[in-house]
CSV table of C-alpha atoms in Angstrom, one decimal:
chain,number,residue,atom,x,y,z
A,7,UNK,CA,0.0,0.0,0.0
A,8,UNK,CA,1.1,3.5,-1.4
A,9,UNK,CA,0.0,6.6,0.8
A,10,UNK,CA,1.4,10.3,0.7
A,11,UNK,CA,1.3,12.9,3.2
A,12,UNK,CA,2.2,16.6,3.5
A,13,UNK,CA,2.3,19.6,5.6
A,14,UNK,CA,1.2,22.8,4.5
A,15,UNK,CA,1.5,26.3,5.8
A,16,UNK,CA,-1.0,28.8,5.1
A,17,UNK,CA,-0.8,32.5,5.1
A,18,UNK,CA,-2.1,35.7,3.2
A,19,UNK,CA,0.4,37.2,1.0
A,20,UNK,CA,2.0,40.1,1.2
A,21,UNK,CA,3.6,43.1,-0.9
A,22,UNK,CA,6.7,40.6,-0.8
A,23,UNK,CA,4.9,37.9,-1.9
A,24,UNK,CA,4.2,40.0,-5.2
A,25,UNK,CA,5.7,38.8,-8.3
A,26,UNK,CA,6.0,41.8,-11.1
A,27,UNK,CA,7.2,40.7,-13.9
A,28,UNK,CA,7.1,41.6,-17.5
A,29,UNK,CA,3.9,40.1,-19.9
A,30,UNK,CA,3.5,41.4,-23.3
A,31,UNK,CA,0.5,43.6,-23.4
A,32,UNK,CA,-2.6,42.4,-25.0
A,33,UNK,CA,-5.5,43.7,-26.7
A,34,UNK,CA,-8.2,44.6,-24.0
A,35,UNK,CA,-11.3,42.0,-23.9
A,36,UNK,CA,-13.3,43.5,-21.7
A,37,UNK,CA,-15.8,44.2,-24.3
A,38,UNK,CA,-16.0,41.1,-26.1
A,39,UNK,CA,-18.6,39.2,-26.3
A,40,UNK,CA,-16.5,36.1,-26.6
A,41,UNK,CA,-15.2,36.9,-22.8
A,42,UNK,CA,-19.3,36.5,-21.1
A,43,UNK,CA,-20.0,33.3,-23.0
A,44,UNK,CA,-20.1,30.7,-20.1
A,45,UNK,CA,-17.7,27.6,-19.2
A,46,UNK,CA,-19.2,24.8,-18.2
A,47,UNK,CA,-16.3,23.6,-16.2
A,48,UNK,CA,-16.2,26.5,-13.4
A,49,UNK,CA,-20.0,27.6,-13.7
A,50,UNK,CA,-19.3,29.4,-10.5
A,51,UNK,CA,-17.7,31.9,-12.4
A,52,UNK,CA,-20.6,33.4,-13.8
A,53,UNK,CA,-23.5,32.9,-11.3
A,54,UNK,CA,-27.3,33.2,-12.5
A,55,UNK,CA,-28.3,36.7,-12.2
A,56,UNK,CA,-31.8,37.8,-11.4
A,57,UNK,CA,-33.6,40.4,-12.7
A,58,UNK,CA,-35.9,42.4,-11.0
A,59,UNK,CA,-39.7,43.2,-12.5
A,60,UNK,CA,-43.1,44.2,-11.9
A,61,UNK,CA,-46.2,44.2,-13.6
A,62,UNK,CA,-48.8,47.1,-14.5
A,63,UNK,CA,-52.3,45.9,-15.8
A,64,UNK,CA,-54.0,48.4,-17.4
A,65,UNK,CA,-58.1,48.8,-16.9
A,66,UNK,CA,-60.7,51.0,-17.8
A,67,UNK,CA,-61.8,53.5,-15.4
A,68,UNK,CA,-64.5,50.7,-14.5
A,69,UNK,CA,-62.3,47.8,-14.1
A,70,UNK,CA,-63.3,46.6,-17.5
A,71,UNK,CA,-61.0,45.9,-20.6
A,72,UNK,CA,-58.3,43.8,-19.0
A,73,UNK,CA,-57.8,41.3,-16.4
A,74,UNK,CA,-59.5,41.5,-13.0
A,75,UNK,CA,-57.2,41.4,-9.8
A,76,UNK,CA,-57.6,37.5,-9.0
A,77,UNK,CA,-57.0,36.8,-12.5
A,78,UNK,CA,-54.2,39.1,-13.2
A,79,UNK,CA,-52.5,38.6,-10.4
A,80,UNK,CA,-53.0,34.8,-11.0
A,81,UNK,CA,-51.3,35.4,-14.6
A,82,UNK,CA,-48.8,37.1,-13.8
A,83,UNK,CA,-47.3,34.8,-11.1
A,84,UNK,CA,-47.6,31.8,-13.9
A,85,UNK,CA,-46.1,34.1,-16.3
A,86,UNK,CA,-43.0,34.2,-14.1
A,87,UNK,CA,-42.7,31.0,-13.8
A,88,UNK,CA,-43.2,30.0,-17.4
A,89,UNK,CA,-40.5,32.7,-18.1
A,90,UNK,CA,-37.8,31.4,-15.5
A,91,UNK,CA,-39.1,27.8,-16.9
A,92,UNK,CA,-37.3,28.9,-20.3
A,93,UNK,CA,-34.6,30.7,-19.1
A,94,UNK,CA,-33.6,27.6,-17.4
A,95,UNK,CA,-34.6,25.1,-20.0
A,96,UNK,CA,-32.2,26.3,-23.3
A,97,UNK,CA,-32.6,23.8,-26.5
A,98,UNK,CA,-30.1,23.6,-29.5
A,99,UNK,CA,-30.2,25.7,-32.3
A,100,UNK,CA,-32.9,24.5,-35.5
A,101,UNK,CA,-30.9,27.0,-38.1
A,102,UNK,CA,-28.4,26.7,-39.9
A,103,UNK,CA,-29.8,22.7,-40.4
A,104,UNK,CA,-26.8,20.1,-39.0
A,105,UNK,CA,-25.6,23.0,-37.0
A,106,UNK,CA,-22.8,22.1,-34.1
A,107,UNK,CA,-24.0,25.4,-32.1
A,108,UNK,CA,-23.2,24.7,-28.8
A,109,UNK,CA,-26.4,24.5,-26.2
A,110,UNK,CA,-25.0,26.5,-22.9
A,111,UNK,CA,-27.3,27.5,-19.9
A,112,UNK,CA,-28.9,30.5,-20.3
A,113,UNK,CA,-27.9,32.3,-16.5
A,114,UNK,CA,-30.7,34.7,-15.9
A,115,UNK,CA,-33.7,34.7,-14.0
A,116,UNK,CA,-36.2,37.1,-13.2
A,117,UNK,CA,-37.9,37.9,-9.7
A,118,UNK,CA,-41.0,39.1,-9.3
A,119,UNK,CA,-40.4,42.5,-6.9
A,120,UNK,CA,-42.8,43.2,-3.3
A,121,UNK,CA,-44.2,46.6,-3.4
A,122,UNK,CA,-42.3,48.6,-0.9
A,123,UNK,CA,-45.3,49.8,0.8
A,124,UNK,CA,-47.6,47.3,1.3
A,125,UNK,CA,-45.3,44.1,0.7
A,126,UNK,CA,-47.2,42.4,-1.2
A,127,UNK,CA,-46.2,41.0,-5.1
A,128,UNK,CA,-45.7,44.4,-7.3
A,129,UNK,CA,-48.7,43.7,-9.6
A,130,UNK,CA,-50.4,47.0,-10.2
A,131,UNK,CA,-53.6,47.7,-11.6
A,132,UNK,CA,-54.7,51.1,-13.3
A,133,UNK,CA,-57.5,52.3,-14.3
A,134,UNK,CA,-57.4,54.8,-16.8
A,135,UNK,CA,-59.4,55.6,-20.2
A,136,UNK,CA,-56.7,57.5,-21.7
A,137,UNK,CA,-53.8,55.0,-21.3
A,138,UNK,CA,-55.5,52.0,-21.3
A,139,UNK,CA,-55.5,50.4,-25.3
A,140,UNK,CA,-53.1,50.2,-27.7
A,141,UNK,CA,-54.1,50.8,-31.3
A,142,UNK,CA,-51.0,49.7,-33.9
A,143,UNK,CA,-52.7,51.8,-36.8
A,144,UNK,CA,-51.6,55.1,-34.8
A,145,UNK,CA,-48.2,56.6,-35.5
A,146,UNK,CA,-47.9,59.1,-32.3
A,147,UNK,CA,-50.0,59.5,-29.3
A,148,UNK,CA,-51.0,57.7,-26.1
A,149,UNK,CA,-52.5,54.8,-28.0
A,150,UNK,CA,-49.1,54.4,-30.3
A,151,UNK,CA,-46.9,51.8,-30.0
A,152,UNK,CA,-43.6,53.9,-29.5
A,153,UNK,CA,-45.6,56.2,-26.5
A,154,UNK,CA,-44.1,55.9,-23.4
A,155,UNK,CA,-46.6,58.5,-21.5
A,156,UNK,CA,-48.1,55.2,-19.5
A,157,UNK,CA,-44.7,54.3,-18.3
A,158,UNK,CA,-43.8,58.0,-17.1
A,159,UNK,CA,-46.6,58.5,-15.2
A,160,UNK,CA,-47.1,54.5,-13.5
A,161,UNK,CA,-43.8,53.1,-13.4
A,162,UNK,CA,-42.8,52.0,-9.9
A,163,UNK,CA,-38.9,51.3,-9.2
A,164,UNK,CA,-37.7,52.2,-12.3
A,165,UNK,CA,-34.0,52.9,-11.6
A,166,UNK,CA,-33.8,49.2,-10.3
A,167,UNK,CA,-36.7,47.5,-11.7
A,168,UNK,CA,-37.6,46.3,-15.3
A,169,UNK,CA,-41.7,47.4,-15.4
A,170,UNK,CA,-43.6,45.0,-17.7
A,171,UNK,CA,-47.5,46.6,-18.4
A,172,UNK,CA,-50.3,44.9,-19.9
A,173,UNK,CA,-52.1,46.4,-22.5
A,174,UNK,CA,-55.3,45.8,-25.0
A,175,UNK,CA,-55.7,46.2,-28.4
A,176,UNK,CA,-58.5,49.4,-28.4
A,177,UNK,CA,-61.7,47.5,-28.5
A,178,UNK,CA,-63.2,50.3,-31.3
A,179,UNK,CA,-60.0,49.5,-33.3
A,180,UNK,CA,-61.0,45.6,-33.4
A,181,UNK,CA,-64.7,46.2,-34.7
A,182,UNK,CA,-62.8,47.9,-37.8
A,183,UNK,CA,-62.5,45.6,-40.9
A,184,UNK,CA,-59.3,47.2,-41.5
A,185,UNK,CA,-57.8,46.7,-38.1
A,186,UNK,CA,-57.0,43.0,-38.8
A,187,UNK,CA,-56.4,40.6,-36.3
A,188,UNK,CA,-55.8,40.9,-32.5
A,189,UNK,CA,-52.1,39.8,-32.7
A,190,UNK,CA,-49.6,40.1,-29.8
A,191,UNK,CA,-47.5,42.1,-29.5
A,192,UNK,CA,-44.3,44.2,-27.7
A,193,UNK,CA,-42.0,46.2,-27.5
A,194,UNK,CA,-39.0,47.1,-25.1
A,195,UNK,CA,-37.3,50.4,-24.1
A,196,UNK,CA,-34.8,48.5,-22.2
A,197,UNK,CA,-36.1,49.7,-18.4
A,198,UNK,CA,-39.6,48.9,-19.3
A,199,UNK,CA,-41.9,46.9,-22.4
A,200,UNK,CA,-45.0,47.1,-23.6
A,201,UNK,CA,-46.7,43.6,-24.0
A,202,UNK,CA,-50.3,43.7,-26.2
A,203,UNK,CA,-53.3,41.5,-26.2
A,204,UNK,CA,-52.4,39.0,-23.5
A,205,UNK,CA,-55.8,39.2,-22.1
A,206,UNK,CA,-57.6,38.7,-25.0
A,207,UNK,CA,-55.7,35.9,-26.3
A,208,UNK,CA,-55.7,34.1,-22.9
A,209,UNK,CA,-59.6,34.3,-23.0
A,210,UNK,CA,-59.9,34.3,-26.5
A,211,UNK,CA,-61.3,30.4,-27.4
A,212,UNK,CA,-59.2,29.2,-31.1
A,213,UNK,CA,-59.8,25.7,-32.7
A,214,UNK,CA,-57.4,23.1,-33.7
A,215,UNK,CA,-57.4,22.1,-37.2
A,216,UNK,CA,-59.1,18.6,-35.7
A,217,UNK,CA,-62.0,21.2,-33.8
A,218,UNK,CA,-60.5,21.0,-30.7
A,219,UNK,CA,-60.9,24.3,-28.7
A,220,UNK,CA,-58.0,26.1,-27.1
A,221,UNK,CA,-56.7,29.2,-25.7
A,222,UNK,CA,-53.2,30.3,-25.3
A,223,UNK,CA,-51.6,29.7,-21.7
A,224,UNK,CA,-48.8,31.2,-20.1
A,225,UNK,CA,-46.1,28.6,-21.1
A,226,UNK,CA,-47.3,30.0,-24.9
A,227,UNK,CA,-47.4,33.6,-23.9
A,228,UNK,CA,-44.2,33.5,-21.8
A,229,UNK,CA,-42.5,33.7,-25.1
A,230,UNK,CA,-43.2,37.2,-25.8
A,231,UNK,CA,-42.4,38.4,-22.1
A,232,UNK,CA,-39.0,36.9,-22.8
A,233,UNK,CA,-38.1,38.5,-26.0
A,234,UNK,CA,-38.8,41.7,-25.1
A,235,UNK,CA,-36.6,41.0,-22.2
A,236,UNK,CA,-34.3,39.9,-24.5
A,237,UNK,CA,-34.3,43.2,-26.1
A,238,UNK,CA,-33.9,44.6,-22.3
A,239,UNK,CA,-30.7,42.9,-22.1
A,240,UNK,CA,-29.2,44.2,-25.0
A,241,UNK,CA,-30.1,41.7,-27.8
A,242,UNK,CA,-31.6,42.7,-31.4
A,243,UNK,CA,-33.5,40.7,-33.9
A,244,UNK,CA,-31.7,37.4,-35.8
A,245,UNK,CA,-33.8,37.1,-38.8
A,246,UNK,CA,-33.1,40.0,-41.6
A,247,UNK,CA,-29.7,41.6,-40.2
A,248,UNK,CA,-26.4,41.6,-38.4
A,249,UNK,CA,-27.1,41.1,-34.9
A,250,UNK,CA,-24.0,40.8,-33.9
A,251,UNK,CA,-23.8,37.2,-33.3
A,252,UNK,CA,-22.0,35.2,-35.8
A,253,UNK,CA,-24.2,31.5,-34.6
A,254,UNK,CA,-27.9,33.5,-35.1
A,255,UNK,CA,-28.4,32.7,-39.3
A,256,UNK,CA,-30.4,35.4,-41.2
A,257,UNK,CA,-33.6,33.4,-42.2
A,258,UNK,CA,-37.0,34.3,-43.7
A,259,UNK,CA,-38.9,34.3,-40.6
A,260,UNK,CA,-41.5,32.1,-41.0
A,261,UNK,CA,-43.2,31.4,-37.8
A,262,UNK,CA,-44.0,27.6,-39.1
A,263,UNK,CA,-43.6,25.0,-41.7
A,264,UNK,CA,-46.2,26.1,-44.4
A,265,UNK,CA,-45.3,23.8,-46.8
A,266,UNK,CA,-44.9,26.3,-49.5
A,267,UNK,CA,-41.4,28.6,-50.1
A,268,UNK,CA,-39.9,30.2,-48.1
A,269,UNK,CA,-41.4,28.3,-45.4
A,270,UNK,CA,-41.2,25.0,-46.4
A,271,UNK,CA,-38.2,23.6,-44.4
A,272,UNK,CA,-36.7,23.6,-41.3
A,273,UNK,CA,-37.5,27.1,-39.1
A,274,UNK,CA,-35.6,29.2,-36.5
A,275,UNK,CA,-36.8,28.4,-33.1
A,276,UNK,CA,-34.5,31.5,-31.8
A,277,UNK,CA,-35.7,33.5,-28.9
A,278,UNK,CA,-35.4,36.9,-30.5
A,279,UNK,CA,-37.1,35.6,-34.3
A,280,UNK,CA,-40.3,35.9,-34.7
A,281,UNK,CA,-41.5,32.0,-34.8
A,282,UNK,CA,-43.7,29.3,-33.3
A,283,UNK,CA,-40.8,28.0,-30.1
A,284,UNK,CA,-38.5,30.9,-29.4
A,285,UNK,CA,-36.7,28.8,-26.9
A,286,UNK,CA,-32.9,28.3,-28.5
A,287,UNK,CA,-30.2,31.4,-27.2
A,288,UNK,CA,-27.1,30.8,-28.5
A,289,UNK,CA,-23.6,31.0,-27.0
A,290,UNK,CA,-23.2,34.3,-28.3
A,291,UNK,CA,-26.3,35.6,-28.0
A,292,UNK,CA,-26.2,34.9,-24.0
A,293,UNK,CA,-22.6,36.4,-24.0
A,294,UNK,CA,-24.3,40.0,-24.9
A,295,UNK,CA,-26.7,39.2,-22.3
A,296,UNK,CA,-23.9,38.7,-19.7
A,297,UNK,CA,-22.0,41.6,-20.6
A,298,UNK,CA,-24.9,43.9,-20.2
A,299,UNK,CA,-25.6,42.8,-17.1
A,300,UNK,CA,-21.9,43.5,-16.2
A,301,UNK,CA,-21.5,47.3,-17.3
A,302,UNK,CA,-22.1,49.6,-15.1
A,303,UNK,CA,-23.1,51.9,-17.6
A,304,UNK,CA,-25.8,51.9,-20.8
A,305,UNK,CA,-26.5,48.3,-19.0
A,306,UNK,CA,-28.9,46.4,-17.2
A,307,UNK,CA,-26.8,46.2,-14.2
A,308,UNK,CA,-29.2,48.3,-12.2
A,309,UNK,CA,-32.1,45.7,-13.0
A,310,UNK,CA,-30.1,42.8,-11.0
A,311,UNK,CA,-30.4,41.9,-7.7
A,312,UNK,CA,-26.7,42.2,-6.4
A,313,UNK,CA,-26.5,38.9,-4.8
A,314,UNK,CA,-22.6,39.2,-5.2
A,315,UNK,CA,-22.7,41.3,-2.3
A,316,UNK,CA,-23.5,38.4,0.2
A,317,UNK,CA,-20.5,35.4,1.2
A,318,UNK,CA,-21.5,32.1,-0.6
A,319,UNK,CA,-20.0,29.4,1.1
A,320,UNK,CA,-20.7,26.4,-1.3
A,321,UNK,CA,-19.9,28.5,-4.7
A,322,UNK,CA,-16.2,28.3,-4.6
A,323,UNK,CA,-14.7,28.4,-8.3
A,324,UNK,CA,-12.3,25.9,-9.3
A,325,UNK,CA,-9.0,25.8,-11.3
A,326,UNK,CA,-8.0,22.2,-11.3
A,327,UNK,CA,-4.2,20.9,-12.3
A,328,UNK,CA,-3.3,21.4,-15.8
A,329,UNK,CA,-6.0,24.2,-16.2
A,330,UNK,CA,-4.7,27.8,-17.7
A,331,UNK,CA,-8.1,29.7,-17.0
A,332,UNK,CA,-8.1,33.2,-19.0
A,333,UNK,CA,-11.0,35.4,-17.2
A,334,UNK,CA,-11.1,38.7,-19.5
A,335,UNK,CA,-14.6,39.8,-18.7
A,336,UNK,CA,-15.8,41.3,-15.8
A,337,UNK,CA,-17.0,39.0,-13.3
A,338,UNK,CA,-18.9,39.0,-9.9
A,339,UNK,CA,-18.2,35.6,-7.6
A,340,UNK,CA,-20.2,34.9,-5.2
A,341,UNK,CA,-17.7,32.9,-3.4
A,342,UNK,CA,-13.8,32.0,-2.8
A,343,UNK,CA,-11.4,31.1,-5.9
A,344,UNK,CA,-9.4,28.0,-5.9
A,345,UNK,CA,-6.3,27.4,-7.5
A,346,UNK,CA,-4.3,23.9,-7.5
A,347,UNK,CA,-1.1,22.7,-8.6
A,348,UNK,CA,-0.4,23.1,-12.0
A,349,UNK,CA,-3.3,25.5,-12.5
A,350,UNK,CA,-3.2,29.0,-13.6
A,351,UNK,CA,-5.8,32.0,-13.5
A,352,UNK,CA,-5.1,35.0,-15.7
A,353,UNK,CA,-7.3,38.0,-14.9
A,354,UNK,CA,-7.4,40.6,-17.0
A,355,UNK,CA,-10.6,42.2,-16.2
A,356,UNK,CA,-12.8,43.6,-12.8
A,357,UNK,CA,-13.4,40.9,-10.6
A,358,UNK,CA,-15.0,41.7,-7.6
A,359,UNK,CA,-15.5,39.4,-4.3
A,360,UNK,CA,-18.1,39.2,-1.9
A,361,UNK,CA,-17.0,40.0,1.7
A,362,UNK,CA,-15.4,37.2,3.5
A,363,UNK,CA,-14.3,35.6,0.3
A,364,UNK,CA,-10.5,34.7,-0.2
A,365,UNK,CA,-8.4,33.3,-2.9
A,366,UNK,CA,-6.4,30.3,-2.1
A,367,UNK,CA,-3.5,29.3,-4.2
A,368,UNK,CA,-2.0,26.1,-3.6
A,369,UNK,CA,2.0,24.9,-4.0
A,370,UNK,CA,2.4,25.1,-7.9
A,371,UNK,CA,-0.7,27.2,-8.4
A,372,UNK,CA,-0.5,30.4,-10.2
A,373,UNK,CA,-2.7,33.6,-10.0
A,374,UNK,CA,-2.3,36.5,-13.1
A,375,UNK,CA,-3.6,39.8,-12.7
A,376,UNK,CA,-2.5,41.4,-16.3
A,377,UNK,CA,-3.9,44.3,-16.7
A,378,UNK,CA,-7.5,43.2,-14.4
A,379,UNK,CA,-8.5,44.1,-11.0
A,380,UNK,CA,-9.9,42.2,-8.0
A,381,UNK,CA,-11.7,43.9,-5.9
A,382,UNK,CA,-15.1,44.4,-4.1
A,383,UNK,CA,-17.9,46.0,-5.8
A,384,UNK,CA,-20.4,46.9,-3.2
A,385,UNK,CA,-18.4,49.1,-0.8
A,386,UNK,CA,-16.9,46.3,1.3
A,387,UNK,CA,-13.6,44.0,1.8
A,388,UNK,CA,-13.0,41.1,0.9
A,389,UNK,CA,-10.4,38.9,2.8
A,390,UNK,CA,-7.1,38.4,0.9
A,391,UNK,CA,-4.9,36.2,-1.0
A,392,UNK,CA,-4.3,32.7,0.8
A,393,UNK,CA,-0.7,31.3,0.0
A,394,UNK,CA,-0.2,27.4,0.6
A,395,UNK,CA,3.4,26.4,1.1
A,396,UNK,CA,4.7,23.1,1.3
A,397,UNK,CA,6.7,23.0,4.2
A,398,UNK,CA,8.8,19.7,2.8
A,399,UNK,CA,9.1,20.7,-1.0
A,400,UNK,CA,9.2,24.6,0.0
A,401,UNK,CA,7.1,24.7,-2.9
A,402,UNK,CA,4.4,27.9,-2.7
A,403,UNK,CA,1.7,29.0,-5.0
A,404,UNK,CA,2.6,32.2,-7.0
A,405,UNK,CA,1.2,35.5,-7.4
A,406,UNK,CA,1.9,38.0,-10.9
A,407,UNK,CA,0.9,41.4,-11.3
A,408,UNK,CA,1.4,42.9,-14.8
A,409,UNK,CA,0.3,45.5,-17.1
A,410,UNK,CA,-1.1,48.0,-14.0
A,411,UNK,CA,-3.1,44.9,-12.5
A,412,UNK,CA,-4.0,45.9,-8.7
A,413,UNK,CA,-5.5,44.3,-6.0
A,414,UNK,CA,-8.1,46.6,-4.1
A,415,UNK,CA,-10.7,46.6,-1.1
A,416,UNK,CA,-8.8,43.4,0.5
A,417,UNK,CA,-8.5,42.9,4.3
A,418,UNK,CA,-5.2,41.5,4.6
A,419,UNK,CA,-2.3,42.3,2.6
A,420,UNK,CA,0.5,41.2,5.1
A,421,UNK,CA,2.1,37.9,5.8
A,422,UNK,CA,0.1,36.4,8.6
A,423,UNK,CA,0.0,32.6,9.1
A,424,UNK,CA,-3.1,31.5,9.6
A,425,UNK,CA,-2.7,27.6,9.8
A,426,UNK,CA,-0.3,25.0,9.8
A,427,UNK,CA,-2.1,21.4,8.0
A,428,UNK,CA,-1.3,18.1,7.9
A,429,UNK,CA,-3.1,16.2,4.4
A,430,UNK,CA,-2.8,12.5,4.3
C-alpha cells in the first residue's frame, strides 16, 4: 500500500509575496462578447443573475377591458414561472440545419419584486381611459406603439426594476375591418416593455385544425415576455440583419412550416425571431446578455439583484491541475477562488469578491492579474490572497501582477500565518 502525506502552511500574501514581472500587453477584452459566453467547467464563475420586475395591468376606469385582480394577479405569477421555466430550460439551435451550435445555460432569471409599501407582489392595476389600449394603426399619441406617456406616469422602481405593463388592443379599433387581427404584441425600451393582447388571447377560445378548442396559456405567452426581455438585455433581432452574433443565421422568418417557399423547411426556433418555439439562445447571444448585465453603464446592471454582495460558502470556483483559465470579462463571484497545482488564472478584467471571500493558491498554483483588477464591488472587503506552502518541498503557489493589474478593497495584505495542515 502507497500513501502520501504533507504539511502545508497557510498565510495571506504580502507586498513581498508579489511577483512583477514583464507580460506582453494584449489587446483589452473587456468588451467582447467572446469573454461572457459561459464555461461549463467553473459555472461558479458566472452565477445566474436575477432580474428584478413588476407588472402594470392596465383597466378602464371601471375595471373593464383587461384582467381583474384575481385573474391578473394569478397570470402574472404563472407568467414568471413559465418565463424562469425557459430561461432555465435552453434547447439547440434548429438553423443553420446540421448545426454544431453549442447548447449552454442561459444564467438569468427574473424575480417578481414586493411593493415597498404594502409588501405584497408588485402587480399593479390602473385604471385609466386614456392609457388603457393600444391601437397599432396610430403613429404618435397615447395609443401608439412607441408612446411611453403610461410608463412615465405609473412606473414603480424604475431605476432598479424592469416594469412589464399589460395592454389591450383598443376595443373600437378591433370592430374595424381594417384593423386586422388581434395579434400580440411588444415592445422594449430597455427599463420597461409594452406587451399587447395578452388578455384577449388568454380568454380568446381558437380551434385546432381537428376542432378541438383552445386558448393560449402562459407557457405560450411566456415567449413574448421573454423577447422583449431579450431586447432589455441588449439583444436585437436574428432574422433580416447583423445582430451581432455570428451562430444566429439570417432566415425568412416564417413562424412555421407552411409547406410552400420560403417556409417549407426547417424554421428558427430562436428566442429573439419571430417563430412558433422561441426557446434556442445561443452561445453568443447569451454572451451579450452577460455583458450587459456587467456594465455599469448603458447596462442592465441596475435591474439585478446584487446577490454578489453576500458570502457564498458552497460556490467556490475551481481551477484544477493542468488548467490555464483566461478570465477577461468582468466577473462577480459569489464565493472564494481556488487554484491547484499546476493551474493557472489570468485576470485581466474587474473581478469583484463578496466579503469574507478569499483566494487560495496552492503549491504550484498560479494567480495572473494582467492588466485586471480584483476587488469588491459593493463598498466592502473582501479577505485576501491565501498562500499554501509546502513545508517539505518549500514549494508555494505564485502570485503575478502585470500590465497596471491591482489588487483593491482586500482585508489583509500582510504575511500572517493562519494555519499550519497536515493532508494525508
Amino acid at each position: 500500500m502507497l500513501s502520501s502525506c504533507g504539511k502545508f502552511i497557510i498565510y495571506y500574501a504580502g507586498e513581498a509575496d508579489i511577483q512583477h514581472p514583464i507580460i506582453p500587453r494584449s489587446d483589452p477584452e473587456v468588451k467582447k462578447i467572446t469573454s461572457y459566453i459561459p464555461d461549463t467547467k467553473h459555472p461558479g464563475a458566472i452565477p445566474i443573475k436575477y432580474v428584478r420586475i413588476n407588472f402594470h395591468i392596465m383597466q378602464k376606469s371601471d375595471g373593464s377591458g383587461s384582467f381583474d385582480e384575481a385573474s391578473g394577479k394569478k397570470f402574472c405569477r404563472e407568467m414568471v414561472e413559465q418565463s424562469n421555466n425557459r430561461w432555465a430550460n435552453n434547447v439547440k439551435m434548429n438553423l443553420p440545419e446540421n448545426n454544431t451550435t453549442e447548447v449552454l445555460p442561459i444564467n438569468i432569471r427574473v424575480v417578481l419584486q414586493k411593493d415597498p409599501i404594502t409588501g405584497q407582489d408588485a402587480i399593479y392595476f390602473h385604471k385609466d381611459d386614456s392609457l388603457c389600449f393600444w391601437n397599432r394603426s396610430l403613429k404618435k399619441g397615447y395609443a401608439s406603439l412607441s408612446d411611453q406617456t403610461v410608463i412615465k406616469k405609473y412606473s414603480v422602481g424604475g431605476d432598479s426594476i424592469i416594469n412589464i405593463f399589460f395592454m389591450e388592443h383598443d376595443p373600437d379599433s378591433l370592430n374595424s375591418l381594417t384593423y386586422g387581427d388581434p395579434t400580440l404584441s411588444g415592445i422594449s425600451f430597455g427599463g420597461s416593455i409594452k406587451l399587447f393582447s395578452m388578455h384577449l388571447q388568454s380568454t380568446l377560445v381558437k380551434y385546432r385544425d381537428d376542432g378541438t378548442p383552445f386558448t393560449h396559456d402562459t407557457n405560450f405567452l411566456s415567449k413574448l415576455m421573454n423577447h422583449e426581455l431579450g431586447h432589455s438585455l441588449g439583444l436585437n433581432h436574428t432574422w433580416n440583419w447583423d445582430d451581432g452574433c455570428d451562430d444566429t443565421p439570417k432566415n425568412p422568418g416564417c413562424w412555421s412550416v407552411t409547406g410552400k417557399a420560403p417556409c417549407d423547411g426547417v424554421v428558427s426556433n430562436n428566442m429573439m425571431d419571430y417563430n412558433s418555439s422561441q426557446q434556442a439562445v445561443t452561445p453568443c447571444q447569451i454572451g451579450k446578455m452577460q455583458y450587459y448585465l456587467a456594465k455599469e453603464e448603458d447596462g442592465a446592471r441596475k435591474y439585478i439583484i446584487p446577490d454578489w454582495c453576500e458570502y457564498h460558502a458552497f460556490n467556490r470556483v475551481v481551477i484544477t491541475k493542468n488548467e490555464n483559465v483566461v478570465w477577461s470579462g468582468m466577473r462577480d463571484l459569489l464565493g472564494d477562488i481556488e487554484i491547484r497545482s499546476g493551474a493557472t488564472l489570468t485576470i485581466r478584467s474587474i473581478v469583484s469578491l463578496p466579503e469574507q471571500a478569499k483566494i487560495i493558491v496552492k503549491p504550484g498554483g498560479k494567480l495572473i492579474i494582467d492588466d485586471g483588477i480584483i476587488t469588491n464591488r459593493c463598498g466592502d472587503k473582501w479577505d485576501g490572497i491565501q498562500l499554501w506552502r509546502d513545508k517539505k518541498t518549500n514549494e508555494i503557489g505564485i502570485v503575478e501582477i502585470a500590465n497596471k493589474g491591482s489588487i483593491e478593497q482586500m482585508v489583509h495584505y500582510q504575511p500572517i500565518v493562519i494555519d499550519i495542515i497536515d493532508t494525508h
